[in-house]
CSV table of C-alpha atoms and ligand atoms in Angstrom, one decimal:
chain,number,residue,atom,x,y,z
A,1,UNK,CA,382.8,-16.7,89.4
A,2,UNK,CA,384.1,-13.9,87.1
A,3,UNK,CA,382.1,-11.4,89.2
A,4,UNK,CA,383.8,-12.7,92.3
A,5,UNK,CA,387.3,-12.4,90.9
A,6,UNK,CA,389.4,-9.3,90.8
A,7,UNK,CA,392.8,-8.7,89.1
A,8,UNK,CA,395.3,-6.3,90.5
A,9,UNK,CA,398.2,-5.1,88.2
A,10,UNK,CA,401.1,-3.6,90.2
A,11,UNK,CA,401.7,-5.2,93.6
A,12,UNK,CA,403.5,-2.4,95.4
A,13,UNK,CA,402.6,-0.2,98.3
A,14,UNK,CA,399.1,0.3,97.1
A,15,UNK,CA,398.4,-2.8,94.9
A,16,UNK,CA,399.6,-5.4,97.4
A,17,UNK,CA,397.4,-4.2,100.2
A,18,UNK,CA,394.5,-3.8,97.8
A,19,UNK,CA,394.9,-7.4,96.7
A,20,UNK,CA,395.0,-8.5,100.3
A,21,UNK,CA,391.9,-6.5,101.3
A,22,UNK,CA,389.8,-7.9,98.4
A,23,UNK,CA,391.0,-11.5,99.2
A,24,UNK,CA,390.1,-11.0,102.9
A,25,UNK,CA,386.6,-10.0,101.8
A,26,UNK,CA,386.1,-13.3,100.0
A,27,UNK,CA,387.1,-12.2,96.4
A,28,UNK,CA,389.4,-14.5,94.4
A,29,UNK,CA,392.2,-12.2,93.4
A,30,UNK,CA,394.8,-12.5,90.6
A,31,UNK,CA,398.0,-10.5,91.0
A,32,UNK,CA,400.3,-9.4,88.1
A,33,UNK,CA,403.6,-7.5,88.4
A,34,UNK,CA,406.8,-7.2,86.4
A,35,UNK,CA,408.8,-7.8,89.6
A,36,UNK,CA,409.4,-11.6,90.0
A,37,UNK,CA,410.7,-11.1,93.5
A,38,UNK,CA,407.5,-9.5,94.6
A,39,UNK,CA,405.4,-12.2,92.9
A,40,UNK,CA,407.4,-14.9,94.7
A,41,UNK,CA,406.9,-13.3,98.1
A,42,UNK,CA,403.2,-13.0,97.6
A,43,UNK,CA,403.0,-16.6,96.4
A,44,UNK,CA,404.7,-17.6,99.7
A,45,UNK,CA,402.2,-15.5,101.7
A,46,UNK,CA,404.8,-12.8,102.5
A,47,UNK,CA,404.5,-9.1,102.2
A,48,UNK,CA,406.4,-7.5,99.2
A,49,UNK,CA,406.4,-4.1,101.0
A,50,UNK,CA,406.5,-3.4,104.8
A,51,UNK,CA,403.0,-2.4,105.8
A,52,UNK,CA,401.2,-3.3,109.0
A,53,UNK,CA,398.7,-6.2,108.7
A,54,UNK,CA,399.7,-6.9,105.1
A,55,UNK,CA,401.6,-10.2,105.7
A,56,UNK,CA,398.9,-11.5,108.0
A,57,UNK,CA,396.2,-10.9,105.4
A,58,UNK,CA,398.3,-12.3,102.5
A,59,UNK,CA,399.1,-15.4,104.5
A,60,UNK,CA,395.6,-16.1,105.9
A,61,UNK,CA,394.0,-15.6,102.4
A,62,UNK,CA,396.6,-17.4,100.3
A,63,UNK,CA,393.9,-19.9,99.1
A,64,UNK,CA,392.1,-17.0,97.3
A,65,UNK,CA,395.3,-15.4,95.8
A,66,UNK,CA,396.6,-16.4,92.4
A,67,UNK,CA,399.8,-15.0,91.0
A,68,UNK,CA,399.7,-14.8,87.2
A,69,UNK,CA,401.8,-13.8,84.2
A,70,UNK,CA,399.1,-14.2,81.6
A,71,UNK,CA,396.9,-11.1,81.0
A,72,UNK,CA,394.5,-13.0,78.8
A,73,UNK,CA,393.6,-15.5,81.5
A,74,UNK,CA,393.4,-12.8,84.2
A,75,UNK,CA,391.1,-10.6,82.2
A,76,UNK,CA,389.0,-13.5,81.0
A,77,UNK,CA,388.6,-14.9,84.5
A,78,UNK,CA,387.9,-11.7,86.4
A,79,UNK,CA,385.3,-9.0,86.2
A,80,UNK,CA,387.5,-6.1,87.3
A,81,UNK,CA,391.1,-5.2,86.8
A,82,UNK,CA,392.8,-2.5,89.0
A,83,UNK,CA,395.9,-0.8,87.7
A,84,UNK,CA,398.2,0.3,90.6
A,85,UNK,CA,401.5,0.9,88.8
A,86,UNK,CA,403.8,3.9,89.4
A,87,UNK,CA,403.2,7.3,87.8
A,88,UNK,CA,406.5,8.9,88.5
A,89,UNK,CA,407.1,12.6,88.1
A,90,UNK,CA,408.5,13.9,84.8
A,91,UNK,CA,411.0,16.7,84.7
A,92,UNK,CA,408.2,19.2,84.1
A,93,UNK,CA,406.4,18.1,87.3
A,94,UNK,CA,403.5,16.3,85.6
A,95,UNK,CA,403.2,12.5,85.9
A,96,UNK,CA,404.5,10.0,83.4
A,97,UNK,CA,401.8,7.6,82.2
A,98,UNK,CA,404.3,5.1,80.7
A,99,UNK,CA,403.7,2.3,83.2
A,100,UNK,CA,399.9,2.8,83.1
A,101,UNK,CA,399.8,2.8,79.3
A,102,UNK,CA,402.0,-0.3,79.2
A,103,UNK,CA,399.6,-2.1,81.5
A,104,UNK,CA,396.6,-0.8,79.5
A,105,UNK,CA,398.1,-2.1,76.2
A,106,UNK,CA,398.3,-5.6,77.7
A,107,UNK,CA,394.8,-5.4,79.1
A,108,UNK,CA,393.5,-4.0,75.8
A,109,UNK,CA,395.1,-6.9,73.9
A,110,UNK,CA,393.4,-9.3,76.4
A,111,UNK,CA,390.0,-7.6,76.0
A,112,UNK,CA,390.2,-8.1,72.2
A,113,UNK,CA,390.2,-11.9,72.9
A,114,UNK,CA,387.1,-12.0,75.1
A,115,UNK,CA,383.6,-10.9,74.6
A,116,UNK,CA,382.7,-10.5,78.3
A,117,UNK,CA,382.1,-7.1,79.8
A,118,UNK,CA,385.2,-6.2,81.9
A,119,UNK,CA,385.8,-3.1,84.0
A,120,UNK,CA,389.3,-1.5,84.0
A,121,UNK,CA,390.0,0.6,87.0
A,122,UNK,CA,392.9,3.1,87.2
A,123,UNK,CA,394.0,3.6,90.8
A,124,UNK,CA,397.4,5.2,89.9
A,125,UNK,CA,397.4,8.9,90.4
A,126,UNK,CA,396.9,10.8,87.1
A,127,UNK,CA,396.1,14.4,86.1
A,128,UNK,CA,392.7,15.7,84.9
A,129,UNK,CA,391.9,14.6,81.3
A,130,UNK,CA,394.5,11.8,81.3
A,131,UNK,CA,391.8,9.1,81.2
A,132,UNK,CA,389.8,10.8,78.4
A,133,UNK,CA,392.7,11.9,76.2
A,134,UNK,CA,395.4,9.2,76.8
A,135,UNK,CA,394.3,6.1,78.7
A,136,UNK,CA,390.9,5.4,77.2
A,137,UNK,CA,392.1,5.7,73.5
A,138,UNK,CA,394.9,3.1,74.2
A,139,UNK,CA,392.3,0.6,75.7
A,140,UNK,CA,389.9,1.2,72.7
A,141,UNK,CA,392.7,0.9,70.1
A,142,UNK,CA,394.2,-2.2,71.5
A,143,UNK,CA,390.9,-4.0,72.3
A,144,UNK,CA,389.0,-2.9,69.2
A,145,UNK,CA,386.1,-2.4,71.6
A,146,UNK,CA,384.1,0.6,72.7
A,147,UNK,CA,384.5,2.0,76.2
A,148,UNK,CA,381.2,2.3,78.1
A,149,UNK,CA,379.5,-0.3,75.8
A,150,UNK,CA,381.9,-3.3,75.5
A,151,UNK,CA,384.0,-2.7,78.5
A,152,UNK,CA,384.1,-0.1,81.4
A,153,UNK,CA,386.7,2.3,82.6
A,154,UNK,CA,386.9,3.9,86.0
A,155,UNK,CA,389.3,6.2,87.9
A,156,UNK,CA,389.4,5.2,91.5
A,157,UNK,CA,392.3,6.8,93.4
A,158,UNK,CA,393.1,5.7,97.0
A,159,UNK,CA,393.4,8.3,99.8
A,160,UNK,CA,395.6,6.3,102.1
A,161,UNK,CA,398.8,7.0,104.0
A,162,UNK,CA,401.8,4.6,103.9
A,163,UNK,CA,402.0,2.7,107.2
A,164,UNK,CA,398.2,2.9,107.5
A,165,UNK,CA,397.2,1.6,104.0
A,166,UNK,CA,395.1,-1.3,105.1
A,167,UNK,CA,393.3,0.7,107.8
A,168,UNK,CA,392.7,3.4,105.1
A,169,UNK,CA,391.2,0.9,102.7
A,170,UNK,CA,388.9,-0.7,105.2
A,171,UNK,CA,387.9,2.6,106.9
A,172,UNK,CA,388.1,5.2,104.2
A,173,UNK,CA,386.4,8.6,104.7
A,174,UNK,CA,384.9,8.2,101.2
A,175,UNK,CA,385.4,6.3,98.0
A,176,UNK,CA,385.8,8.3,94.8
A,177,UNK,CA,384.8,6.8,91.5
A,178,UNK,CA,385.0,8.5,88.1
A,179,UNK,CA,383.1,6.2,85.7
A,180,UNK,CA,382.6,5.7,82.0
A,181,UNK,CA,379.1,4.4,82.5
A,182,UNK,CA,376.8,3.4,85.5
A,183,UNK,CA,377.2,-0.3,85.0
A,184,UNK,CA,380.9,-0.1,85.6
A,185,UNK,CA,380.5,2.3,88.5
A,186,UNK,CA,378.0,-0.2,90.1
A,187,UNK,CA,380.5,-3.1,89.8
A,188,UNK,CA,383.3,-1.0,91.4
A,189,UNK,CA,381.1,0.4,94.1
A,190,UNK,CA,380.0,-3.1,95.1
A,191,UNK,CA,383.6,-4.2,95.4
A,192,UNK,CA,384.4,-1.2,97.7
A,193,UNK,CA,381.3,-1.8,99.9
A,194,UNK,CA,382.5,-5.3,100.4
A,195,UNK,CA,385.8,-4.0,101.8
A,196,UNK,CA,384.6,-0.8,103.5
A,197,UNK,CA,381.0,-1.6,104.5
A,198,UNK,CA,377.7,-0.3,103.3
A,199,UNK,CA,377.8,3.0,105.1
A,200,UNK,CA,381.0,4.3,103.4
A,201,UNK,CA,380.1,7.5,101.4
A,202,UNK,CA,380.7,6.8,97.7
A,203,UNK,CA,381.1,9.7,95.3
A,204,UNK,CA,380.4,8.8,91.6
A,205,UNK,CA,381.1,11.2,88.9
A,206,UNK,CA,382.9,11.7,85.5
A,207,UNK,CA,386.6,11.2,85.0
A,208,UNK,CA,387.7,14.8,85.2
A,209,UNK,CA,386.0,15.6,88.5
A,210,UNK,CA,387.5,12.5,90.1
A,211,UNK,CA,390.9,13.3,88.6
A,212,UNK,CA,390.9,16.8,89.9
A,213,UNK,CA,389.5,15.8,93.3
A,214,UNK,CA,392.3,13.3,93.9
A,215,UNK,CA,395.1,15.9,93.6
A,216,UNK,CA,393.0,18.6,95.2
A,217,UNK,CA,392.8,16.5,98.4
A,218,UNK,CA,396.6,16.2,98.5
A,219,UNK,CA,397.1,19.9,97.7
A,220,UNK,CA,394.7,20.8,100.5
A,221,UNK,CA,396.3,18.5,103.1
A,222,UNK,CA,399.8,19.8,102.2
A,223,UNK,CA,398.6,23.4,102.6
A,224,UNK,CA,397.3,22.4,106.1
A,225,UNK,CA,400.7,21.0,107.0
A,226,UNK,CA,402.6,24.0,105.8
A,227,UNK,CA,400.1,26.3,107.6
A,228,UNK,CA,400.7,24.5,110.9
A,229,UNK,CA,404.5,24.7,110.2
A,230,UNK,CA,404.2,28.4,109.5
A,231,UNK,CA,402.4,28.8,112.9
A,232,UNK,CA,405.2,26.8,114.5
A,233,UNK,CA,407.8,29.3,113.2
A,234,UNK,CA,405.7,32.2,114.4
A,235,UNK,CA,405.3,30.6,117.9
A,236,UNK,CA,409.1,30.3,118.2
A,237,UNK,CA,409.3,34.1,118.0
A,238,UNK,CA,406.6,35.0,120.5
A,239,UNK,CA,407.6,34.3,124.1
A,240,UNK,CA,404.9,32.1,125.8
A,241,UNK,CA,403.5,30.8,122.5
A,242,UNK,CA,403.1,27.0,122.0
A,243,UNK,CA,402.1,25.7,118.6
A,244,UNK,CA,400.4,22.6,120.1
A,245,UNK,CA,398.1,24.8,122.1
A,246,UNK,CA,397.3,27.0,119.1
A,247,UNK,CA,396.7,24.2,116.7
A,248,UNK,CA,394.7,22.2,119.2
A,249,UNK,CA,392.5,25.2,119.7
A,250,UNK,CA,391.9,26.0,116.0
A,251,UNK,CA,391.5,22.4,115.2
A,252,UNK,CA,388.4,22.3,117.2
A,253,UNK,CA,386.8,24.7,114.8
A,254,UNK,CA,384.7,22.5,112.5
A,255,UNK,CA,385.8,24.5,109.5
A,256,UNK,CA,389.4,23.6,110.1
A,257,UNK,CA,389.6,20.2,111.9
A,258,UNK,CA,392.6,18.8,113.8
A,259,UNK,CA,394.1,16.3,111.3
A,260,UNK,CA,397.5,17.1,109.7
A,261,UNK,CA,397.7,20.3,111.8
A,262,UNK,CA,400.7,19.6,113.9
A,263,UNK,CA,403.6,22.1,113.8
A,264,UNK,CA,406.5,19.8,113.1
A,265,UNK,CA,408.7,19.0,110.2
A,266,UNK,CA,407.7,19.3,106.6
A,267,UNK,CA,405.9,16.7,104.5
A,268,UNK,CA,407.7,14.1,102.5
A,269,UNK,CA,407.2,10.7,100.9
A,270,UNK,CA,406.4,9.6,97.4
A,271,UNK,CA,403.0,11.5,97.1
A,272,UNK,CA,402.6,14.8,98.9
A,273,UNK,CA,405.6,16.8,97.5
A,274,UNK,CA,405.1,15.7,93.9
A,275,UNK,CA,401.3,15.8,93.9
A,276,UNK,CA,401.4,19.4,95.1
A,277,UNK,CA,403.9,20.3,92.4
A,278,UNK,CA,401.8,18.5,89.8
A,279,UNK,CA,398.7,20.3,91.0
A,280,UNK,CA,400.4,23.6,90.3
A,281,UNK,CA,401.6,22.5,86.9
A,282,UNK,CA,398.2,21.3,86.0
A,283,UNK,CA,396.6,24.7,87.0
A,284,UNK,CA,399.3,26.8,85.2
A,285,UNK,CA,398.7,24.8,82.0
A,286,UNK,CA,395.2,26.0,82.1
A,287,UNK,CA,396.1,29.6,82.8
A,288,UNK,CA,395.5,29.6,86.5
A,289,UNK,CA,398.3,30.6,89.0
A,290,UNK,CA,398.1,28.0,91.8
A,291,UNK,CA,399.5,30.5,94.3
A,292,UNK,CA,398.4,28.5,97.3
A,293,UNK,CA,400.0,25.3,96.1
A,294,UNK,CA,403.2,27.2,95.3
A,295,UNK,CA,403.3,28.9,98.7
A,296,UNK,CA,402.7,25.5,100.4
A,297,UNK,CA,405.7,24.1,98.5
A,298,UNK,CA,407.9,27.1,99.4
A,299,UNK,CA,407.1,26.7,103.1
A,300,UNK,CA,407.8,23.0,102.9
A,301,UNK,CA,411.1,23.5,101.2
A,302,UNK,CA,412.4,25.9,103.8
A,303,UNK,CA,411.8,23.5,106.7
A,304,UNK,CA,415.1,21.7,106.3
A,305,UNK,CA,417.1,24.9,106.1
A,306,UNK,CA,415.3,26.2,109.2
A,307,UNK,CA,416.1,23.1,111.3
A,308,UNK,CA,419.7,23.2,110.1
A,309,UNK,CA,419.9,26.8,111.3
A,310,UNK,CA,418.5,25.8,114.6
A,311,UNK,CA,421.0,22.9,114.9
A,312,UNK,CA,423.8,25.4,114.1
A,313,UNK,CA,422.7,27.6,116.9
A,314,UNK,CA,422.8,24.6,119.3
A,315,UNK,CA,426.1,22.8,118.4
A,316,UNK,CA,429.1,23.9,116.4
A,317,UNK,CA,430.0,22.3,113.0
A,318,UNK,CA,432.2,19.3,113.6
A,319,UNK,CA,429.8,18.2,116.4
A,320,UNK,CA,428.4,14.7,116.2
A,321,UNK,CA,424.7,14.8,115.2
A,322,UNK,CA,422.5,11.7,115.5
A,323,UNK,CA,419.4,11.7,113.2
A,324,UNK,CA,416.7,9.3,114.5
A,325,UNK,CA,414.3,8.7,111.7
A,326,UNK,CA,414.8,8.4,107.9
A,327,UNK,CA,411.5,7.0,106.8
A,328,UNK,CA,409.2,9.8,105.9
A,329,UNK,CA,406.5,8.5,108.2
A,330,UNK,CA,406.5,5.6,110.8
A,331,UNK,CA,405.9,2.0,109.8
A,332,UNK,CA,407.5,2.2,106.4
A,333,UNK,CA,410.9,1.9,104.8
A,334,UNK,CA,410.2,4.6,102.3
A,335,UNK,CA,412.7,7.5,102.6
A,336,UNK,CA,411.8,9.4,99.4
A,337,UNK,CA,411.8,13.2,100.1
A,338,UNK,CA,411.8,12.4,103.9
A,339,UNK,CA,412.7,15.3,106.1
A,340,UNK,CA,415.1,13.0,108.2
A,341,UNK,CA,417.0,12.0,105.0
A,342,UNK,CA,417.2,15.6,103.7
A,343,UNK,CA,418.3,16.8,107.1
A,344,UNK,CA,421.0,14.2,107.5
A,345,UNK,CA,422.3,15.1,104.0
A,346,UNK,CA,422.2,18.8,104.7
A,347,UNK,CA,423.9,18.5,108.1
A,348,UNK,CA,426.7,16.3,106.7
A,349,UNK,CA,427.2,18.9,104.0
A,350,UNK,CA,427.2,21.7,106.6
A,351,UNK,CA,430.2,20.0,108.4
A,352,UNK,CA,428.5,18.0,111.1
A,353,UNK,CA,429.6,14.4,111.7
A,354,UNK,CA,426.3,12.6,111.2
A,355,UNK,CA,425.1,9.2,112.4
A,356,UNK,CA,421.7,8.0,111.4
A,357,UNK,CA,419.3,5.3,112.5
A,358,UNK,CA,415.8,4.2,111.4
A,359,UNK,CA,413.9,1.0,112.3
A,360,UNK,CA,413.1,0.1,108.6
A,361,UNK,CA,414.6,2.8,106.3
A,362,UNK,CA,418.4,2.3,106.7
A,363,UNK,CA,418.9,0.3,103.6
A,364,UNK,CA,417.0,2.7,101.4
A,365,UNK,CA,418.7,5.7,103.0
A,366,UNK,CA,422.1,4.1,102.4
A,367,UNK,CA,421.5,4.2,98.7
A,368,UNK,CA,421.0,8.0,98.8
A,369,UNK,CA,423.3,9.1,101.6
A,370,UNK,CA,426.2,6.7,100.8
A,371,UNK,CA,429.3,7.4,102.8
A,372,UNK,CA,428.4,10.9,103.8
A,373,UNK,CA,427.0,9.7,107.1
A,374,UNK,CA,427.5,6.8,109.5
A,375,UNK,CA,424.9,4.2,110.1
A,376,UNK,CA,423.9,3.0,113.6
A,377,UNK,CA,422.5,-0.4,114.3
A,378,UNK,CA,420.2,0.8,117.0
A,379,UNK,CA,418.7,4.0,118.4
A,380,UNK,CA,420.9,3.6,121.5
A,381,UNK,CA,424.1,3.5,119.4
A,382,UNK,CA,423.0,6.6,117.6
A,383,UNK,CA,422.3,8.4,120.8
A,384,UNK,CA,425.5,7.3,122.5
A,385,UNK,CA,427.7,8.6,119.7
A,386,UNK,CA,426.0,12.1,119.4
A,387,UNK,CA,426.3,15.5,120.9
A,388,UNK,CA,422.9,16.4,119.4
A,389,UNK,CA,420.2,13.9,118.8
A,390,UNK,CA,417.5,15.0,116.3
A,391,UNK,CA,414.3,13.1,116.2
A,392,UNK,CA,412.9,13.4,112.7
A,393,UNK,CA,410.3,10.6,112.5
A,394,UNK,CA,407.8,9.9,115.3
A,395,UNK,CA,408.4,6.1,115.4
A,396,UNK,CA,406.8,4.3,118.4
A,397,UNK,CA,410.3,2.9,119.2
A,398,UNK,CA,411.6,6.5,119.8
A,399,UNK,CA,408.6,7.4,121.9
A,400,UNK,CA,409.4,4.6,124.2
A,401,UNK,CA,413.1,5.7,124.8
A,402,UNK,CA,413.7,6.1,128.5
A,403,UNK,CA,414.6,9.7,129.3
A,404,UNK,CA,417.7,8.6,131.1
A,405,UNK,CA,418.9,7.1,127.8
A,406,UNK,CA,419.9,10.6,126.8
A,407,UNK,CA,422.0,11.4,129.9
A,408,UNK,CA,425.6,12.3,129.3
A,409,UNK,CA,428.3,14.5,130.7
A,410,UNK,CA,428.5,17.1,129.2
A,411,UNK,CA,424.8,17.3,128.6
A,412,UNK,CA,423.5,16.3,125.2
A,413,UNK,CA,421.1,18.3,123.2
A,414,UNK,CA,417.9,16.5,122.3
A,415,UNK,CA,416.1,18.1,119.4
A,416,UNK,CA,412.7,16.6,119.4
A,417,UNK,CA,411.0,17.8,116.2
A,418,UNK,CA,407.7,16.0,116.9
A,419,UNK,CA,407.6,16.6,120.7
A,420,UNK,CA,407.2,12.9,121.3
A,421,UNK,CA,409.4,12.6,124.4
A,422,UNK,CA,408.4,13.7,127.9
A,423,UNK,CA,410.0,17.2,127.8
A,424,UNK,CA,410.5,17.6,131.6
A,425,UNK,CA,412.0,14.2,132.2
A,426,UNK,CA,414.4,14.5,129.3
A,427,UNK,CA,415.1,18.1,130.3
A,428,UNK,CA,416.5,16.8,133.7
A,429,UNK,CA,419.3,14.8,132.0
A,430,UNK,CA,419.8,16.7,128.7
A,431,UNK,CA,419.1,20.0,127.0
A,432,UNK,CA,415.7,19.4,125.5
A,433,UNK,CA,414.7,21.6,122.5
A,434,UNK,CA,411.9,21.4,120.1
A,435,UNK,CA,410.2,23.4,117.4
A,436,UNK,CA,407.0,25.5,117.7
A,437,UNK,CA,407.8,27.0,121.1
A,438,UNK,CA,409.9,30.0,122.1
A,439,UNK,CA,413.0,28.8,123.9
A,440,UNK,CA,415.5,30.7,126.1
A,441,UNK,CA,418.7,31.7,124.2
A,442,UNK,CA,421.4,29.3,125.1
A,443,UNK,CA,425.1,29.0,124.4
A,444,UNK,CA,426.3,27.0,121.4
A,445,UNK,CA,427.9,23.7,122.4
A,446,UNK,CA,431.4,23.0,121.0
A,447,UNK,CA,432.3,19.9,119.2
A,448,UNK,CA,434.2,18.3,122.1
B,1,NAD,N1,402.2,5.2,97.9
B,1,NAD,C1,401.1,6.0,98.2
B,1,NAD,O1,401.0,6.5,99.3
B,1,NAD,C2,400.1,6.2,97.2
B,1,NAD,C3,398.9,6.8,97.7
B,1,NAD,C4,397.9,7.0,96.8
B,1,NAD,C5,398.1,6.8,95.4
B,1,NAD,N2,399.3,6.3,95.0
B,1,NAD,C6,399.6,6.1,93.6
B,1,NAD,O2,399.4,4.7,93.3
B,1,NAD,C7,400.3,4.3,92.3
B,1,NAD,C8,401.2,3.1,92.7
B,1,NAD,O3,402.0,3.6,93.7
B,1,NAD,P1,402.8,2.6,94.7
B,1,NAD,O4,403.3,3.5,95.8
B,1,NAD,O5,402.0,1.4,95.0
B,1,NAD,O6,404.0,2.2,93.7
B,1,NAD,P2,405.1,1.0,93.9
B,1,NAD,O7,406.3,1.5,93.2
B,1,NAD,O8,405.2,0.7,95.4
B,1,NAD,O9,404.5,-0.3,93.2
B,1,NAD,C9,404.2,-0.3,91.9
B,1,NAD,C10,404.3,-1.8,91.4
B,1,NAD,O10,403.9,-1.8,90.0
B,1,NAD,C11,404.8,-2.7,89.3
B,1,NAD,N3,404.7,-2.3,87.9
B,1,NAD,C12,405.3,-1.3,87.2
B,1,NAD,N4,404.9,-1.3,85.9
B,1,NAD,C13,404.2,-2.4,85.7
B,1,NAD,C14,403.5,-3.0,84.6
B,1,NAD,N5,403.5,-2.4,83.4
B,1,NAD,N6,402.8,-4.1,84.8
B,1,NAD,C15,402.7,-4.7,86.0
B,1,NAD,N7,403.3,-4.2,87.1
B,1,NAD,C16,404.0,-3.1,87.0
B,1,NAD,C17,406.1,-2.5,89.9
B,1,NAD,O11,407.0,-3.6,89.7
B,1,NAD,C18,405.7,-2.3,91.4
B,1,NAD,O12,405.7,-3.6,92.1
B,1,NAD,C19,401.1,5.6,91.9
B,1,NAD,O13,400.4,6.2,90.8
B,1,NAD,C20,400.9,6.4,93.1
B,1,NAD,O14,401.0,7.8,92.8
B,1,NAD,C21,400.3,6.0,95.9
């Protein structure tokens, strides 16, 4: 029974879907979190964070889910404990391990009181050498036991995107395991194969290779995004150029690939911006200038200013601007570092009268933007009240907007940053503009 039971510590955007996926594969799962509200929701079979499929999985597998407070019982009754608690950025750009170490201290204490072999799995994002130099010593000190002999330790980061977390866990490109010993790696690999199937590639290595590979993936993907955005800027200055045509062509080259290669807005969210900065900090500490990561970050930071400049060329300050999209990506309420949120704030500061709307992110955005903007209760209200409508998150709801919804006299400007609307149809009733394509010079619209 112990081998068929898994504990997950930290039931947020990563931990809750993980718990649900293991339960759906037949594991008994024990969930621990400091947040009583989240525990109550899971107990009731409800999702503690918005994520497609999560609530269905939690509800239909409730009989295999136990919510606990007691680390001793959780560690005693399970063979594996995943730690998926936050590792927020510190002021120097590296990650704080405080939450991970707090969880490890509790797990270490519980390990002291059992003689069974137990595998501790760190899923939270950490930097190279964090497991060896900081996490492992806490577990050994608190448990009084030797890692690799009396208990196992693995680093097992997730490569998932918010809004597609469950899909990402069930169909990962690969599983990465940094392991203290083969026995622990075997236990963890078995658990992943139950979720993702026998054919999923599993890379097993030491801690440092896995730690570096995790942030190297995010640094590479962000470089790709900034590269596509740089191409978009160039396309805007060459008549006849279209970033979609260029990126579709180069994406066919097997050395490049088409994913995350869409000239659009910059990247945001809780992971990409900070992981890229942490990668650079990690390299510099070892005497390596991470020039590529720094350039990626610089390109990303200038996207908001660039879009603001475009808006200024389209409507005058004082005009009403509607920002559709505050979540950093569709299907989530997370607004951290989102381009829509940053743009709304920058536009309000620049003197535009800003109204915002997002299907899920309004409450979180309100905590950041406060009274600097107005909040619409629907996309329609946001459009109706705006001279310029800026689409900053490619939500399905926005893709389905009828072109005639944008009609107005005088004509509105529709600034479709992700090119999700039918350009010709919208262009019949409004001034349709986008990024990544050269556009004819046009007169600036007044605020009236
Ligand atoms: N969100 C992502 O896209 C993503 C992707 C890959 C990796 N990660 C990494 O996964 C980790 C978790 O991220 P998240 O987005 O799920 O965080 P989150 O903030 O959504 O959830 C973390 C949960 O941990 C709980 N918690 C904090 N300290 C605790 C403790 N000592 N004991 C028990 N519970 C505790 C919190 O109450 C919260 O419910 C981070 O290191 C993050 O970098 C996140």
